[in-house]
XYZ file of C-alpha atoms in Angstrom:
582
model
C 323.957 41.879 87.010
C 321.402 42.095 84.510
C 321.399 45.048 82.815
C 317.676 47.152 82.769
C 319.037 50.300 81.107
C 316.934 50.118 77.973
C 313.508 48.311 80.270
C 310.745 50.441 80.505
C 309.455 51.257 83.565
C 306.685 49.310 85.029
C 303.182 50.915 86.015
C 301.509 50.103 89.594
C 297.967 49.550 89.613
C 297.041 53.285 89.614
C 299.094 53.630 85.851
C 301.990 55.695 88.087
C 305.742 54.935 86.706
C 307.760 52.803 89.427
C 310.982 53.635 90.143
C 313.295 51.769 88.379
C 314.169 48.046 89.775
C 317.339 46.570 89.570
C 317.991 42.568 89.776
C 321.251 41.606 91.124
C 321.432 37.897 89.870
C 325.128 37.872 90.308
C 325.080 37.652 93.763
C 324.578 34.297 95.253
C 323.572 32.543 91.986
C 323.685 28.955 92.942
C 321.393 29.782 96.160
C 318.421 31.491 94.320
C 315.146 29.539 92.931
C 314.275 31.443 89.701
C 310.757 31.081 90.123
C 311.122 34.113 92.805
C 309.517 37.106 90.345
C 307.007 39.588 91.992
C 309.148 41.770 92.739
C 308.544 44.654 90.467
C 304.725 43.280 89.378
C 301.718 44.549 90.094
C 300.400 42.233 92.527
C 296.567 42.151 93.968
C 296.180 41.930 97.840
C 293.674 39.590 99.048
C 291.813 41.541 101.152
C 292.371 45.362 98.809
C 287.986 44.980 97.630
C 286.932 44.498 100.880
C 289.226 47.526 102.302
C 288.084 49.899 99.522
C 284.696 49.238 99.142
C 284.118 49.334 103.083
C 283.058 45.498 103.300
C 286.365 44.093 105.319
C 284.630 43.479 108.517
C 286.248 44.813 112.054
C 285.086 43.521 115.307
C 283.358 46.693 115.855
C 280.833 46.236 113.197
C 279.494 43.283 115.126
C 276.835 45.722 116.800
C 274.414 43.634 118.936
C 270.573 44.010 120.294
C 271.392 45.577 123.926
C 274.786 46.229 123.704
C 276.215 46.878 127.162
C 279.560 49.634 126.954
C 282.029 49.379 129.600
C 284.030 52.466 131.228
C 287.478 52.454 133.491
C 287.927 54.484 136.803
C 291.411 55.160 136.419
C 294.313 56.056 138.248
C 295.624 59.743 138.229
C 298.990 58.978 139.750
C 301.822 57.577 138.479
C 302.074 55.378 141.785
C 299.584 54.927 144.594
C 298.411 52.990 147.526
C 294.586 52.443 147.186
C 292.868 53.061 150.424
C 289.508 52.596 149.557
C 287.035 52.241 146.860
C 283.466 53.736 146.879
C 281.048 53.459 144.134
C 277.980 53.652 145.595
C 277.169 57.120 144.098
C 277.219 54.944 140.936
C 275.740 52.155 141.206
C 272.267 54.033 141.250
C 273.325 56.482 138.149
C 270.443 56.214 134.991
C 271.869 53.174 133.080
C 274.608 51.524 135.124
C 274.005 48.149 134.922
C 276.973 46.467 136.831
C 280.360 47.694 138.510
C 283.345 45.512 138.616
C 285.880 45.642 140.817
C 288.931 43.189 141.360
C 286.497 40.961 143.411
C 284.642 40.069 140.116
C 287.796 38.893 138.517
C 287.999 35.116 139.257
C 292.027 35.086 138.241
C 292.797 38.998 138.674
C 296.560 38.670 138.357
C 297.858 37.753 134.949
C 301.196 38.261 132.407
C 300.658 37.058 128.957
C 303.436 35.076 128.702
C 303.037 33.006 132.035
C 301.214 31.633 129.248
C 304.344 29.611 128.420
C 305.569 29.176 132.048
C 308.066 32.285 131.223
C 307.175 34.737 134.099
C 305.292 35.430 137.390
C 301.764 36.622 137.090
C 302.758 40.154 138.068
C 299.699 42.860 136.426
C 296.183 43.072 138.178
C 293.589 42.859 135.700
C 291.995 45.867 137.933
C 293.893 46.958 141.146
C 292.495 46.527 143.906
C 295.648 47.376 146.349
C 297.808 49.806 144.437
C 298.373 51.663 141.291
C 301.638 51.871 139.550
C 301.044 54.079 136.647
C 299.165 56.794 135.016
C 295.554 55.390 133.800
C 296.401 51.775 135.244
C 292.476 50.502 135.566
C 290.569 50.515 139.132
C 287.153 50.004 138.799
C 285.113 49.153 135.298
C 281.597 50.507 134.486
C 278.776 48.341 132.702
C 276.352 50.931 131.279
C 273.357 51.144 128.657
C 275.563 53.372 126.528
C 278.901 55.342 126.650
C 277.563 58.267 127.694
C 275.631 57.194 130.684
C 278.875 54.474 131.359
C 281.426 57.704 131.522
C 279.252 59.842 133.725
C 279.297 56.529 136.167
C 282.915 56.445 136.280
C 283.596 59.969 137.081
C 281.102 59.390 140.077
C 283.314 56.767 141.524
C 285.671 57.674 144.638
C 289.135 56.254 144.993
C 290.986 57.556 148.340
C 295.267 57.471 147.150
C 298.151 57.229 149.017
C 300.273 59.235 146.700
C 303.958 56.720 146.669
C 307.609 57.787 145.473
C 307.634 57.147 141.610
C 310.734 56.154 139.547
C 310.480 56.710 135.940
C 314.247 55.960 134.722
C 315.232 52.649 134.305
C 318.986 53.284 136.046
C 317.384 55.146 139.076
C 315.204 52.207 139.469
C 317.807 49.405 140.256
C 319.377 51.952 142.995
C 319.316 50.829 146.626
C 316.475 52.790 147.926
C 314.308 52.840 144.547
C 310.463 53.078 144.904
C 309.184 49.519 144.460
C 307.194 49.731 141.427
C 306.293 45.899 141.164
C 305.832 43.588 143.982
C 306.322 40.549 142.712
C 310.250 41.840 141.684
C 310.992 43.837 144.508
C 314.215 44.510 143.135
C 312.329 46.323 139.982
C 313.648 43.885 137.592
C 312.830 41.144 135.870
C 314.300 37.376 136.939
C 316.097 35.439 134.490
C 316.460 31.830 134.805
C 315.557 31.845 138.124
C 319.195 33.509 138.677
C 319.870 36.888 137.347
C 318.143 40.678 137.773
C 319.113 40.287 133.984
C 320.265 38.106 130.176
C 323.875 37.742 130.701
C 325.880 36.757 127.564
C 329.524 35.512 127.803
C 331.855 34.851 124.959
C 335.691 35.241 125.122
C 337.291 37.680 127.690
C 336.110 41.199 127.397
C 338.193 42.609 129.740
C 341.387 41.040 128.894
C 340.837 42.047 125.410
C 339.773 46.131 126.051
C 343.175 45.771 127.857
C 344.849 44.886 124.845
C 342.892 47.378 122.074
C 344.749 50.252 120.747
C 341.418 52.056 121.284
C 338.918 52.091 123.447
C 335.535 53.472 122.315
C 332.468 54.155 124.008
C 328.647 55.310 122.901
C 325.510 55.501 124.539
C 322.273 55.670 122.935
C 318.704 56.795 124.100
C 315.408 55.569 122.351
C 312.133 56.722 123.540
C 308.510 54.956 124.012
C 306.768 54.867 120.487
C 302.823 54.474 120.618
C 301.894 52.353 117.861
C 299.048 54.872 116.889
C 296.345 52.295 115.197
C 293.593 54.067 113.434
C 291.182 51.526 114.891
C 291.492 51.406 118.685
C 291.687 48.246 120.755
C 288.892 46.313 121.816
C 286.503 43.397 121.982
C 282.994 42.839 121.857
C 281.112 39.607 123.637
C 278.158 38.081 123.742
C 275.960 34.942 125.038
C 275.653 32.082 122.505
C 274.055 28.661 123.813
C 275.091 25.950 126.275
C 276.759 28.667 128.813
C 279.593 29.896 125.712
C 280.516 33.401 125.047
C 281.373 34.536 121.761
C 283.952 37.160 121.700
C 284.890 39.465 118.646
C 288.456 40.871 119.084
C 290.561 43.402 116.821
C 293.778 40.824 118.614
C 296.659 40.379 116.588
C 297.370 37.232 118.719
C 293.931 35.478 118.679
C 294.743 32.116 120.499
C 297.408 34.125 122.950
C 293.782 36.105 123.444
C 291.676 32.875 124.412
C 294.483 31.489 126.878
C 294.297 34.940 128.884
C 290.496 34.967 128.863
C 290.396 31.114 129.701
C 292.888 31.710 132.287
C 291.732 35.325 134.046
C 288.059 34.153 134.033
C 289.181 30.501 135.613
C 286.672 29.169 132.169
C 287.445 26.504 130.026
C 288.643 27.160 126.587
C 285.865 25.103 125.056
C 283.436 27.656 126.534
C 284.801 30.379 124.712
C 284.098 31.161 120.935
C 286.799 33.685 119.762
C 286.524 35.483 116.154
C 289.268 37.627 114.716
C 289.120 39.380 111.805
C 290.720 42.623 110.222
C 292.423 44.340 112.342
C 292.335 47.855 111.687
C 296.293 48.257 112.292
C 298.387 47.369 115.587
C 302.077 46.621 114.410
C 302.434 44.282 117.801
C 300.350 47.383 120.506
C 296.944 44.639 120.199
C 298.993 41.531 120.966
C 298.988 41.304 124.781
C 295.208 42.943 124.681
C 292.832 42.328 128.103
C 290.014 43.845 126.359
C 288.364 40.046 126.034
C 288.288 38.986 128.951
C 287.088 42.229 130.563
C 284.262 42.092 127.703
C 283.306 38.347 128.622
C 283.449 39.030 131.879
C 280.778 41.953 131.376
C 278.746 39.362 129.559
C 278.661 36.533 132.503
C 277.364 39.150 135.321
C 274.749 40.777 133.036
C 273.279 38.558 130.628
C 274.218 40.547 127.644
C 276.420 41.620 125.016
C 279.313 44.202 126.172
C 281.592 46.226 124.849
C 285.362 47.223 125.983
C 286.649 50.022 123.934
C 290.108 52.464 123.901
C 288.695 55.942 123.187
C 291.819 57.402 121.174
C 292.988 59.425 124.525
C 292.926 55.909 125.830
C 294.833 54.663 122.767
C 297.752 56.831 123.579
C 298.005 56.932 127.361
C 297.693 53.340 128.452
C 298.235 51.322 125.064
C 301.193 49.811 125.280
C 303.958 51.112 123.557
C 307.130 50.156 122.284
C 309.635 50.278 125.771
C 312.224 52.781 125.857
C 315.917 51.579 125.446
C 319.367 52.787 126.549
C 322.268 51.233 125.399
C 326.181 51.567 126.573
C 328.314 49.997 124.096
C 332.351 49.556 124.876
C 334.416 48.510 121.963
C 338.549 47.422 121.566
C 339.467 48.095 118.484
C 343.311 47.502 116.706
C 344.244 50.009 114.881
C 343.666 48.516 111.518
C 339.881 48.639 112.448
C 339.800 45.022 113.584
C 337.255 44.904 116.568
C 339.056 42.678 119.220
C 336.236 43.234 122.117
C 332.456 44.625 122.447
C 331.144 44.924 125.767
C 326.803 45.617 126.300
C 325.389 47.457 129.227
C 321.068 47.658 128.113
C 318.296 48.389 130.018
C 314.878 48.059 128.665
C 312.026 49.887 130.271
C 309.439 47.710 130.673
C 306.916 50.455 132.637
C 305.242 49.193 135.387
C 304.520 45.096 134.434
C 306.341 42.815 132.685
C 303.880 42.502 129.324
C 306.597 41.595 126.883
C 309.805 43.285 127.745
C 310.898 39.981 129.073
C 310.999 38.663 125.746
C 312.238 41.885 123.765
C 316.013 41.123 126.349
C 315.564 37.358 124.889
C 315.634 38.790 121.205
C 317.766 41.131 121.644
C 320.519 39.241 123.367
C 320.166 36.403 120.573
C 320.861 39.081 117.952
C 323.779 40.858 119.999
C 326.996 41.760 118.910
C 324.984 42.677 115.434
C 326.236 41.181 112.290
C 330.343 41.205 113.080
C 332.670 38.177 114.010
C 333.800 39.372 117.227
C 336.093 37.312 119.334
C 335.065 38.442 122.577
C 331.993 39.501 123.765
C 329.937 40.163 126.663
C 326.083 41.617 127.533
C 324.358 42.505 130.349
C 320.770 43.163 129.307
C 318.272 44.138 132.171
C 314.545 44.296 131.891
C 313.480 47.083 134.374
C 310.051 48.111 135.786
C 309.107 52.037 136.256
C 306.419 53.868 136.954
C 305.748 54.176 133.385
C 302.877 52.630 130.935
C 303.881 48.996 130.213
C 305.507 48.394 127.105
C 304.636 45.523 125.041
C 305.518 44.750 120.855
C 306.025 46.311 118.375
C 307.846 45.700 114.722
C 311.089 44.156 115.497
C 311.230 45.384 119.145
C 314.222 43.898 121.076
C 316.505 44.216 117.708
C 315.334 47.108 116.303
C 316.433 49.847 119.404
C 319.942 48.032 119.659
C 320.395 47.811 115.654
C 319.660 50.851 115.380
C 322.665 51.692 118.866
C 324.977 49.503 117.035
C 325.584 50.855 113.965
C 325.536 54.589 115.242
C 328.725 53.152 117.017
C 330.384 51.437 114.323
C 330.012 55.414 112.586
C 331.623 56.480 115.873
C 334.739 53.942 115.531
C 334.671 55.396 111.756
C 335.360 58.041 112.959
C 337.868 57.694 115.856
C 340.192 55.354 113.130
C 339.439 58.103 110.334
C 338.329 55.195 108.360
C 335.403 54.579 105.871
C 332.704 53.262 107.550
C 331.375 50.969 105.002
C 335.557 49.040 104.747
C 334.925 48.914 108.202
C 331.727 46.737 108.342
C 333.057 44.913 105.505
C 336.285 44.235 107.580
C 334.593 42.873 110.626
C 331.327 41.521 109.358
C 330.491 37.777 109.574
C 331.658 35.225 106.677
C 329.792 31.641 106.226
C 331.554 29.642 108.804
C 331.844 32.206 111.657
C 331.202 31.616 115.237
C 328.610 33.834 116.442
C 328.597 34.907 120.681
C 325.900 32.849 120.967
C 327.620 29.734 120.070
C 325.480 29.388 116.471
C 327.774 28.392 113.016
C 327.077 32.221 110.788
C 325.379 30.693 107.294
C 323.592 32.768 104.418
C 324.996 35.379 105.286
C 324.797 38.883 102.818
C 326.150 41.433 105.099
C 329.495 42.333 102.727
C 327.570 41.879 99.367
C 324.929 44.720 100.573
C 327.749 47.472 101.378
C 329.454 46.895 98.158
C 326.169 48.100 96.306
C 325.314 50.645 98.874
C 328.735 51.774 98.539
C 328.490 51.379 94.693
C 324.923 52.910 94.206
C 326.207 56.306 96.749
C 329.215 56.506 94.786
C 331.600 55.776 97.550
C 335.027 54.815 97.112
C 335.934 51.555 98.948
C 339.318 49.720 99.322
C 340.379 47.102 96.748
C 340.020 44.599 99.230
C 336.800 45.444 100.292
C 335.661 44.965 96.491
C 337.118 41.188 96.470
C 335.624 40.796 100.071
C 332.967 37.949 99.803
C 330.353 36.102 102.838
C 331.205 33.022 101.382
C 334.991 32.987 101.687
C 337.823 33.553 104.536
C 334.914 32.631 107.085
C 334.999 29.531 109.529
C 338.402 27.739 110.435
C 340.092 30.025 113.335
C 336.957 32.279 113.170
C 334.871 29.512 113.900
C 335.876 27.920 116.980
C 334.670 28.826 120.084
C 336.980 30.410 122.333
C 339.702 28.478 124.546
C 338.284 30.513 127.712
C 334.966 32.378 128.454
C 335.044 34.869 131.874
C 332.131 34.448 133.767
C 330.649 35.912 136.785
C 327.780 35.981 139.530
C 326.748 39.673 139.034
C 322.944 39.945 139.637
C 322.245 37.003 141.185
C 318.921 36.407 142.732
C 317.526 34.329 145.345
C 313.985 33.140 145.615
C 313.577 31.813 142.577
C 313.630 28.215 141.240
C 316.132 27.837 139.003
C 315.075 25.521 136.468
C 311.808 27.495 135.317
C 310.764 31.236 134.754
C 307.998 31.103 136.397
C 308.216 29.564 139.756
C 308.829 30.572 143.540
C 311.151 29.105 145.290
C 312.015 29.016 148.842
C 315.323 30.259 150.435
C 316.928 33.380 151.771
C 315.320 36.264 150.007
C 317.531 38.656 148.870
C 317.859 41.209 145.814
C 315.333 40.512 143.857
C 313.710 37.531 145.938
C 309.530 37.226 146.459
C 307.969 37.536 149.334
C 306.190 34.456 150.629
C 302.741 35.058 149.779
C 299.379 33.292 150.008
C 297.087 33.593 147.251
C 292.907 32.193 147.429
C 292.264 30.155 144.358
C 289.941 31.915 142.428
C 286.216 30.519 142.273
C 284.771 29.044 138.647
C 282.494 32.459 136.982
C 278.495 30.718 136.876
C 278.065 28.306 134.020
C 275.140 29.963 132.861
C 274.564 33.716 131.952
C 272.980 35.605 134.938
C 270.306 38.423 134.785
C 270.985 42.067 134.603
C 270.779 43.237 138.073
C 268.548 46.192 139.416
C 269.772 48.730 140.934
C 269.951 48.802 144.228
C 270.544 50.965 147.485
C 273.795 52.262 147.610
C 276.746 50.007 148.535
C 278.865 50.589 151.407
C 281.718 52.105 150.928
C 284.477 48.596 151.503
C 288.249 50.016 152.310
C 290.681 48.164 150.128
C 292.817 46.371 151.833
C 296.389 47.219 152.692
C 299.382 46.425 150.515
C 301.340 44.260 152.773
C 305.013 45.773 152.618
C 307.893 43.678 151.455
C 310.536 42.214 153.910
C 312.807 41.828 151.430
C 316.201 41.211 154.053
C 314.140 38.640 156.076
C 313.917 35.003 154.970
C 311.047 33.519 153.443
C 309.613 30.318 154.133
C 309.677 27.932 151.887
C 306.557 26.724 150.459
C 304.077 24.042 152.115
C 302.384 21.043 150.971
C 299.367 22.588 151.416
C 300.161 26.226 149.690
C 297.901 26.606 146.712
C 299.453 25.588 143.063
C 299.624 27.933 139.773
C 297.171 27.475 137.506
C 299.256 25.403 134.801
C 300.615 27.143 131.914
C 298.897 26.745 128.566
C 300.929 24.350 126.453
C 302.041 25.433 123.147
C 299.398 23.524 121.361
C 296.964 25.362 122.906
C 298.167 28.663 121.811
C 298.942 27.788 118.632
C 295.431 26.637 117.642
C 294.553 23.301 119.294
C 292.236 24.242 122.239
C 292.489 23.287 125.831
C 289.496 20.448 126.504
């Protein structure tokens, strides 16, 4: 440890004293590049002028000649059959230039991540047959300005069915549950093609929890966080030459942005000019935005450069926010404080579409059972659809809810052995050479060397052994082999569902969690060229919207024809990661 005792303090930019910094260069010596020093300096951001002076430019500064702003009709109820749609008070308000409906949308069903053939297309870009939460988007509004935009929208009619909601993720994988999304009947996500949800198997759980002097059980809550961004999502578009749109987007993912707009508005990537920028905060709420291609969309039917904003009502009721989690957690544990056995029951609350809860069980079950050498472990994570806003990213999600569920336990076992809880982490946690539950070699690890300074700096007394404990020794050999037999099981299993993908249909008997057999008309190219702003005209006729076909989910489903349309094939990584789609 180098000593800082006598160091002055160093001053931040605004000549304020930091609190002091210490440098443990003990720890891990022979690991550590010295040239590693800004800690503790001063150091410039890039982009600090620009913020303070008002220059850094935001997507909303882009303010164009005509600038179309487009509204949402949408839904009151939390779930809803739509019986019919009538705008025609609308269409001949002062201003309204163009309503949209789901008939505009060349590609109206989308999930980001079908992007990378991981999930069914399961989210209308605007529904058309039912709603499945509060604010979910009907109808959009293309109007000379806000004002004259929002006065349109409240003159649109929408005739609900009011439908049993389910907003708790355990209700809603009970026989008899309100189906909140059609394309899982079962109201949870598919993995593998197999499961209703990410199994992990390691060891025998049960044979273990047997054999525990204790047997300890938690459950933890966590509830949807809005991310809160001072500058609400959105994109502006407009026409550049040769039948491209520019697009300015506040996206945190800009290319995951152009592979939805390519793919909703059936429009090659090489016709679309997207330009990020600062984003005025999002912490993972603007990553899975639709704002873009609703905004380009606006563009092709009018001629002219629109806008899709969040007002900040917006911002809190349908941006999506981190899911909800609840976590049962089942631990053996010896006496001595050795844990023998942890057992995972999770369930994610993905709200009404998938957006990327999916993912969030992928994380999460990678990181599970936490940073301890466990011999046996087992998970069963579900991703679960309610009647809720859709969740989507934010800062860690899928490791941080179950960190956070995980160590409140390890306090509880603390507490049940009457032991400290920092010798019990260091007791249990992993060593270089461990064998983690899902079958990865521990390395690098830190985990005992940061509870003997926490335990140091709070003044807590640890065990002598816990002192001497080190990550880099007493790891691997017995601790890192796998384990001579892993218990498995069928639980959850699906049919439906081809096996080797995500994001395919199969055939077969359709069971729990099985799709319907649906056909689907390929959706026609949007006009190569911009077209005019329309008139307005006479009224339109009021068009009932058609009826939501209900599930069969007991009968079988035919399997799929050489003539049933194809997917529109996922967008390879390349294209996502910056190399566009020609």
């Amino acid at each position: 440890m180098n000593d800082m005792s006598n160091m002055p303090a160093s001053k931040g930019i605004l000549g304020l004293q930091n609190p002091q910094i210490e440098f443990r260069k003990d720890l891990f010596a022979d690991e550590r590049d010295e040239n590693l020093n800004e800690i503790g300096k001063p150091v410039r951001r890039q982009d600090i002028e620009g913020h303070v002076t008002g220059r850094s430019p935001f997507y909303d500064d882009h303010l164009f000649e005509g600038l179309l702003h487009m509204r949402y009709v949408r839904s009151p109820h939390h779930h809803a059959r739509i019986r019919r749609i009538d705008t025609s008070a609308a269409q001949g308000m002062p201003g309204v230039v163009r309503i949209i409906t789901s008939d505009d949308v060349p590609a109206n069903m989308n999930t980001l991540l079908s992007l990378l053939d991981f999930g069914l297309d399961d989210e209308p870009v605007l529904s058309d047959k039912k709603v499945a939460y509060v604010g979910e988007p009907v109808v959009a509004v293309v109007a000379l300005t806000e004002a004259q935009a929002r006065a349109a929208v409240k003159a649109v009619q929408v005739d609900y069915e009011v439908l049993p909601h389910v907003l708790d993720p355990e209700e809603a994988l009970k026989p008899g549950a309100p189906t909140v999304c059609d394309v899982y009947p079962g109201n949870a996500f598919v993995y593998h093609g197999k499961y209703n949800h990410q199994k992990l198997r390691y060891g025998d759980v049960e044979t273990a929890l047997k054999s525990a002097d204790h047997v300890i059980e938690t459950r933890h809550q966590m509830s949807p966080i809005e991310q809160a961004p001072m500058e609400t999502c959105g994109a502006i578009a407009a026409p550049e030459q040769n039948g491209r749109y520019v697009c300015y987007s506040g996206t945190q993912g800009l290319f995951f942005s152009l592979g939805t707009a390519a793919k909703v508005l059936n429009m090659p990537s090489s016709r679309l000019h997207f330009i990020g920028g600062t984003v005025g905060g999002g912490f993972g709420g603007k990553v899975d935005s639709i704002h873009e291609p609703l905004a380009i969309l606006g563009t092709v039917l009018t001629g002219k450069p629109c806008k899709s904003q969040w007002d900040r009502e917006e911002e809190m009721q349908v941006g999506a926010p981190r899911g909800a989690e609840r976590w049962y957690i089942t631990d053996g544990v010896m006496n001595d404080g050795r844990i023998v056995a942890r057992k995972f029951t999770g369930y994610f609350d993905a709200g009404a579409y998938t957006r990327l809860t999916s993912y969030a069980v992928i994380k999460c079950v990678g990181h599970l059972p936490g940073p301890y050498t466990i011999p046996n472990v087992s998970a069963d994570v579900y991703c679960v659809y309610t009647n809720r806003t859709p969740a989507t990213a934010m800062r860690g999600f899928g490791v941080t809810g179950v960190d956070f569920s995980i160590e409140a336990h390890m306090d509880q076992i603390a507490d049940t052995l009457g032991m400290n809880p920092i010798d019990l982490r260091i007791l249990n946690a992993y060593r270089d050479g461990d064998m983690k539950a899902h079958r990865r070699t521990a390395k690098n690890c830190a985990f005992i060397e940061c509870c003997q300074v926490v335990a140091e700096k709070a003044g807590v007394t640890i065990k002598p052994e816990s002192k001497a404990a080190s990550s880099m020794k007493d790891g691997g050999g017995e601790r890192g082999q796998l384990p001579a037999f892993t218990a498995t099981d069928e639980n959850g299993r699906v049919e439906g569902f081809e096996g080797w993908s995500y994001a395919k249909k199969g055939g077969g008997s359709a069971t729990t969690g099985s799709v319907p057999s649906t056909t689907t008309p390929t959706p026609a190219s949007l006009p190569q060229t911009p077209q005019p702003i329309p008139q307005p005209a006479s009224p339109a006729p009021v068009t009932p919207a058609p009826q939501a076909p209900t599930p069969q989910v007991q009968s079988p489903s035919p399997a799929p024809t050489a003539s049933s349309p194809k997917r529109r094939p996922p967008t390879r990584f390349s294209s996502i990661s910056g190399f566009r789609r020609r």
